[in-house]
Short mmCIF file of C-alpha atoms in Angstrom, two decimals:
data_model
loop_
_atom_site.label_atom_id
_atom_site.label_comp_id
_atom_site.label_asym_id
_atom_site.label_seq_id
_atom_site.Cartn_x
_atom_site.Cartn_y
_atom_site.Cartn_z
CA UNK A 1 29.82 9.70 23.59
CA UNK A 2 31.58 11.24 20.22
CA UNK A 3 33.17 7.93 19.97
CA UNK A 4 29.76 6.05 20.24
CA UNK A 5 28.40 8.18 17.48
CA UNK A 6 31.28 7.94 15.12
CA UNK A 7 31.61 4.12 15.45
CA UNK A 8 28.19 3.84 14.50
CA UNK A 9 28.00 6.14 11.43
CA UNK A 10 30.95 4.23 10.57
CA UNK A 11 29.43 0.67 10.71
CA UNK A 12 26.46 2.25 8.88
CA UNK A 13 28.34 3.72 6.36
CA UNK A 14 29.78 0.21 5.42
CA UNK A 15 26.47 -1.59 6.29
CA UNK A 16 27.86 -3.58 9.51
CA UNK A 17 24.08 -4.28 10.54
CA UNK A 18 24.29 -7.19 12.44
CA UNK A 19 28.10 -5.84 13.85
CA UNK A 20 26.41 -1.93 14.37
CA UNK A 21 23.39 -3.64 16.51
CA UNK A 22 25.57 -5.43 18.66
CA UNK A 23 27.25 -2.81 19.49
CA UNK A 24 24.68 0.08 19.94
CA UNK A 25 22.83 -2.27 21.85
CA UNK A 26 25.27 -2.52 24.60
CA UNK A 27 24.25 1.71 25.02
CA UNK A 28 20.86 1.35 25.32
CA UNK A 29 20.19 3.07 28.14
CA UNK A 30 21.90 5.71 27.32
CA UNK A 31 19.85 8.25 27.99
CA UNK A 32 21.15 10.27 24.49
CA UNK A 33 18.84 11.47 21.31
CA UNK A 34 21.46 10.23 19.28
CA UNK A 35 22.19 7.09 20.26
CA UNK A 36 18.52 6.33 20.50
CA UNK A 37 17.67 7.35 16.99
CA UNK A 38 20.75 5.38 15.39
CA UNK A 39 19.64 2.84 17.51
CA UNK A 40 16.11 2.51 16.14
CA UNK A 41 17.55 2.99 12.40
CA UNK A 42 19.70 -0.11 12.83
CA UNK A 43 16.90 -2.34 14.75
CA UNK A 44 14.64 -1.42 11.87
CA UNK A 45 17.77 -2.41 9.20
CA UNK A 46 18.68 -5.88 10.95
CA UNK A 47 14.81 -6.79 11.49
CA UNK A 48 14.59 -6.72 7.81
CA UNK A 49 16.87 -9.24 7.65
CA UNK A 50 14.62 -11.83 9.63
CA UNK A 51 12.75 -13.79 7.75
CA UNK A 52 10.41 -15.27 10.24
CA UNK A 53 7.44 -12.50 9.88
CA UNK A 54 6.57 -12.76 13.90
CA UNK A 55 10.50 -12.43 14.70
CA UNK A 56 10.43 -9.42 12.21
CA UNK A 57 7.90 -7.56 13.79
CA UNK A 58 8.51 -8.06 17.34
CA UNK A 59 12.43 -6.38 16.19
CA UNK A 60 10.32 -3.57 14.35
CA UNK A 61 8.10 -3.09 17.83
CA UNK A 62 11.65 -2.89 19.88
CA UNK A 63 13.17 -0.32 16.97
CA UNK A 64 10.14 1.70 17.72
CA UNK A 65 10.81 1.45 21.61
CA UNK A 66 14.08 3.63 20.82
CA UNK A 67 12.56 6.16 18.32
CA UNK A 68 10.18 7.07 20.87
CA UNK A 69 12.30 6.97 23.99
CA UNK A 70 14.33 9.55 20.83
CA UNK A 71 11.54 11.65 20.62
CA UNK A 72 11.31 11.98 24.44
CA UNK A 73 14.55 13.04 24.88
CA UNK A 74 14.82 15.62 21.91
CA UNK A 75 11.58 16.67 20.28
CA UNK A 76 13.61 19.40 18.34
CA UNK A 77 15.46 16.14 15.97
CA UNK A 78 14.36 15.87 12.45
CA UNK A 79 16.03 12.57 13.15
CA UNK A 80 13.69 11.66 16.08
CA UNK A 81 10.80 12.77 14.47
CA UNK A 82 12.09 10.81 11.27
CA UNK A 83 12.35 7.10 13.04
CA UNK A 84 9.48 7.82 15.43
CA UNK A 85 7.28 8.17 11.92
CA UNK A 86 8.82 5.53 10.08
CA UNK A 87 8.29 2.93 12.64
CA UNK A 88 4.99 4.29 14.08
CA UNK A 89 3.25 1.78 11.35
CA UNK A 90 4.70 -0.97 12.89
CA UNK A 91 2.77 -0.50 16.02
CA UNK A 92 -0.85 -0.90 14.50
CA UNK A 93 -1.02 -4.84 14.14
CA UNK A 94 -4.55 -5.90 15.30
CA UNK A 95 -5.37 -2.50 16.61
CA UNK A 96 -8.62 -1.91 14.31
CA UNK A 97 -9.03 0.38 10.90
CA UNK A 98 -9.83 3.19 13.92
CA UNK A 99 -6.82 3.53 15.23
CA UNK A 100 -4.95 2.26 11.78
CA UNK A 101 -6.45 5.90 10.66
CA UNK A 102 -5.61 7.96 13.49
CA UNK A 103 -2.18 6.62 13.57
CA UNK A 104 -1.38 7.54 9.84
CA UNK A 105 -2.27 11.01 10.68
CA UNK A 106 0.30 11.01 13.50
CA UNK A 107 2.64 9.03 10.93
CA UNK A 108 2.05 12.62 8.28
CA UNK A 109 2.71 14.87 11.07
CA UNK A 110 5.79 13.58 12.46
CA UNK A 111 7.00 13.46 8.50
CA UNK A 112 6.00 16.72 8.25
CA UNK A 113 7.86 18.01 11.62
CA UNK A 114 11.18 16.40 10.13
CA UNK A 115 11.02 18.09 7.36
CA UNK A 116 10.44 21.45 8.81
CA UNK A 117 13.41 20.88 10.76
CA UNK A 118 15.33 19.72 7.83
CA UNK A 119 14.19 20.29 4.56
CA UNK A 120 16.69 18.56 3.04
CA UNK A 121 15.80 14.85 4.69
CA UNK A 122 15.25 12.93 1.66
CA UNK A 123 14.10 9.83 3.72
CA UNK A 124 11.36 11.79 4.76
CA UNK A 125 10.41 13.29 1.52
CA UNK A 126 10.08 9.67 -0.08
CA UNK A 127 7.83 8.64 3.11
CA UNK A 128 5.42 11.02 2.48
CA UNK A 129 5.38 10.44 -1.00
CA UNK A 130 4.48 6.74 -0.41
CA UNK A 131 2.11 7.61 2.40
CA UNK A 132 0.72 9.51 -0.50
CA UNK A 133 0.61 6.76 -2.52
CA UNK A 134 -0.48 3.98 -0.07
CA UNK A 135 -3.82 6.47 0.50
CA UNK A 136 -4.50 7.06 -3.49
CA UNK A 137 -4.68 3.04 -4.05
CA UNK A 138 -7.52 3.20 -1.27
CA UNK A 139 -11.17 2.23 -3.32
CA UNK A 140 -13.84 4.73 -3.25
CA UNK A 141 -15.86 1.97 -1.14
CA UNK A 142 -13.13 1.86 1.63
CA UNK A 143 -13.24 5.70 1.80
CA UNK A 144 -16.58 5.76 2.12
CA UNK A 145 -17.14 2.97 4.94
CA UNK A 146 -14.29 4.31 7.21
CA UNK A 147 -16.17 8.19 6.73
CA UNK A 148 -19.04 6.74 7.71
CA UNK A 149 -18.52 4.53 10.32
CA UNK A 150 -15.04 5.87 11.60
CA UNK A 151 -13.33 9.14 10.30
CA UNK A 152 -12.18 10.12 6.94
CA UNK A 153 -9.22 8.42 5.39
CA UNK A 154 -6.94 10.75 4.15
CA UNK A 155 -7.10 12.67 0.60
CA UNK A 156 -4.61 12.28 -1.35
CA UNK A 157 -3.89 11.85 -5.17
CA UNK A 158 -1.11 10.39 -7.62
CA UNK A 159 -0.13 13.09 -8.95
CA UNK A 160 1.00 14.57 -4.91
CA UNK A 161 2.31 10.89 -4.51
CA UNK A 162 4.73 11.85 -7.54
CA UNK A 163 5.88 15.36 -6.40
CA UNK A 164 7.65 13.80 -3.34
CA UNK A 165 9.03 10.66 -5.31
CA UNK A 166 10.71 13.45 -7.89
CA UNK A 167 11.73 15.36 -5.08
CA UNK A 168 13.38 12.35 -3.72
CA UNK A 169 14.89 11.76 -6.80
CA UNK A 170 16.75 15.40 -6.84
CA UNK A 171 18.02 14.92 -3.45
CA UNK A 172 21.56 12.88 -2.32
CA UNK A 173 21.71 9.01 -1.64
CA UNK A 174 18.29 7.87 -4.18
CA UNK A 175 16.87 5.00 -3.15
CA UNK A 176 15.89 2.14 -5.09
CA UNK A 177 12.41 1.87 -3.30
CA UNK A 178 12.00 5.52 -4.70
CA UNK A 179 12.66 4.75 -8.45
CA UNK A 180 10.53 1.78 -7.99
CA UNK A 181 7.71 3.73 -6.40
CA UNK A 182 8.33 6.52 -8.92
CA UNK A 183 7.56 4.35 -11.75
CA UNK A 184 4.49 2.83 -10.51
CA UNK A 185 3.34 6.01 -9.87
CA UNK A 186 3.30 6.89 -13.45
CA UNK A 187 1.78 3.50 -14.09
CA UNK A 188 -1.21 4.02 -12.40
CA UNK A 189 -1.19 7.82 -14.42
CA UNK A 190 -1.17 6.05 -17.43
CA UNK A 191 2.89 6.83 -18.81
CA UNK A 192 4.08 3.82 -19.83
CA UNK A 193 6.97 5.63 -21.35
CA UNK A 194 8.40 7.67 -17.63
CA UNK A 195 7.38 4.28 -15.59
CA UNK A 196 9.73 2.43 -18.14
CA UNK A 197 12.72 4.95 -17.65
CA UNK A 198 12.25 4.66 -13.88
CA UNK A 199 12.21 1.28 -13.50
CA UNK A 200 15.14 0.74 -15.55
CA UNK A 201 17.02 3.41 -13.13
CA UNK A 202 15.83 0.76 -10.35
CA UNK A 203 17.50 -2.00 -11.88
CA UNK A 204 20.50 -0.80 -12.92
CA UNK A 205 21.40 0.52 -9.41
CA UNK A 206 23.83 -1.06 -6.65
CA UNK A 207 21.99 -2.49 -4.13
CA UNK A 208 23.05 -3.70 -0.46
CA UNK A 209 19.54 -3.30 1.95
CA UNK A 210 16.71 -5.69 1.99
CA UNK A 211 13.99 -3.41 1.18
CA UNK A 212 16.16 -2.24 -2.05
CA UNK A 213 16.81 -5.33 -3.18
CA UNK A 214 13.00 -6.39 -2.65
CA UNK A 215 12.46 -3.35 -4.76
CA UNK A 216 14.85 -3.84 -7.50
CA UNK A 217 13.28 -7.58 -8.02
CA UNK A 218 9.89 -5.72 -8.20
CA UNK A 219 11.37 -3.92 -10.66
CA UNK A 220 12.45 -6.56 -13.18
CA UNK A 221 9.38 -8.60 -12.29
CA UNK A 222 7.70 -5.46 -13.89
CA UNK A 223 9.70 -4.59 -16.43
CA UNK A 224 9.34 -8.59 -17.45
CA UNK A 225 5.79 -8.20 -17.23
CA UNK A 226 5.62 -5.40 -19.77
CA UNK A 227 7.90 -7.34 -22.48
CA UNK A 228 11.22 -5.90 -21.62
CA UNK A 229 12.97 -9.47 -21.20
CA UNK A 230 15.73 -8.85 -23.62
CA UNK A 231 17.05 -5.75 -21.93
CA UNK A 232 17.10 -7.36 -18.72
CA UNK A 233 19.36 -9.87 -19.72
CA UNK A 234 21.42 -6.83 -21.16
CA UNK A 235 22.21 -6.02 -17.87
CA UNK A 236 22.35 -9.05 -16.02
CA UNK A 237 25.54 -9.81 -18.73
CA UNK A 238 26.73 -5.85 -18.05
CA UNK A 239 27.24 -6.85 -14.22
#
């Protein structure tokens, strides 16, 4: 089982998706919290790399298969609780704004549970920071129709959005979707000057995932936007 493990951390490490899948695959149903987890956290990796949107998700629904069969097996992992709330989201297509609700709440709490368990999961941290953000961009209107008719969305602000991504930022292994989200946080709070400095740390980073490299091209799209053309060309002739 060691063996297993170590392979796979291995392929991670050097970002073998495709090669890591393969081979995890052929273990799962091995009934083993750490398998299972590493499992769903390369299913979620290599369904980014579809491009056919129906494809994608139905890879997203089978990553979540293994988080939860995780979960099952060891409700004591930060790691279970981790993938189980990371892919979670993926399971609300065409379920109603009810249940898209009720399931965010669960998505916060299992966040919150991996984080208790290790406070040092910096995956986590950023999650919660976006899930932060994601419910700060909802209208007033939105808010006040699902309140109404459903149950309250939850309450959250910009400025708790923030703390996480600068928590994020103090942690090991920063993210590029971080920085990113970092700066438009401070967008939408009106510093130009923090959002400039953030995205810039976006664009100038190494980049090897999907969703990173998604979120460095947000990044100079940006950065273009706001009239920094000339320095992006700086560093396109740097690298």
């Amino acid at each position: 089982m060691l063996n297993i493990i170590e392979k796979a951390d291995s392929l991670f490490q050097l970002y073998k998706i495709e090669e890591l899948y393969k081979f995890l695959i052929d273990h799962k149903d091995v009934c083993n919290e750490e398998i299972q987890w590493r499992l769903a956290r390369v299913t979620h990796e290599y369904a980014q790399h579809h491009k056919d949107l129906t494809k994608r998700q139905k890879t997203m629904l089978e990553a979540f298969s293994y988080a939860e069969k995780a979960l099952d097996l060891n409700p004591n992992s930060p790691h279970c609780h981790r993938w189980y709330a990371a892919l979670l989201h993926f399971t609300t297509e065409n379920i109603g704004i009810k249940n898209k609700i009720q399931t965010a709440y669960k998505v916060r709490e299992h966040f919150d549970k991996a984080l208790e368990l290790d406070p040092d999961d910096a995956i986590s941290v950023h999650s919660i920071g976006y899930w932060c953000f994601a419910f700060a961009e909802r209208p007033w209107y939105q808010r006040r129709i699902a309140s109404t008719v459903f149950m309250a969305m939850p309450e959250t602000t910009y400025e708790e959005a923030l703390e996480w991504f600068l928590k994020a930022e103090e942690m090991e292994n920063v993210m590029c979707t971080n920085r990113l989200m970092t700066a438009k946080t401070y967008l939408r709070l009106k510093d130009k000057q923090k959002a400039v400095e953030f995205l810039k740390k976006a664009v100038e980073m190494k980049v090897v995932a999907p969703t990173d490299k998604a979120s460095q091209k947000e990044a100079r799209e940006i950065l273009k936007s706001m009239g920094y053309s000339h320095y992006l060309k700086s560093v396109i002739d740097d690298h």
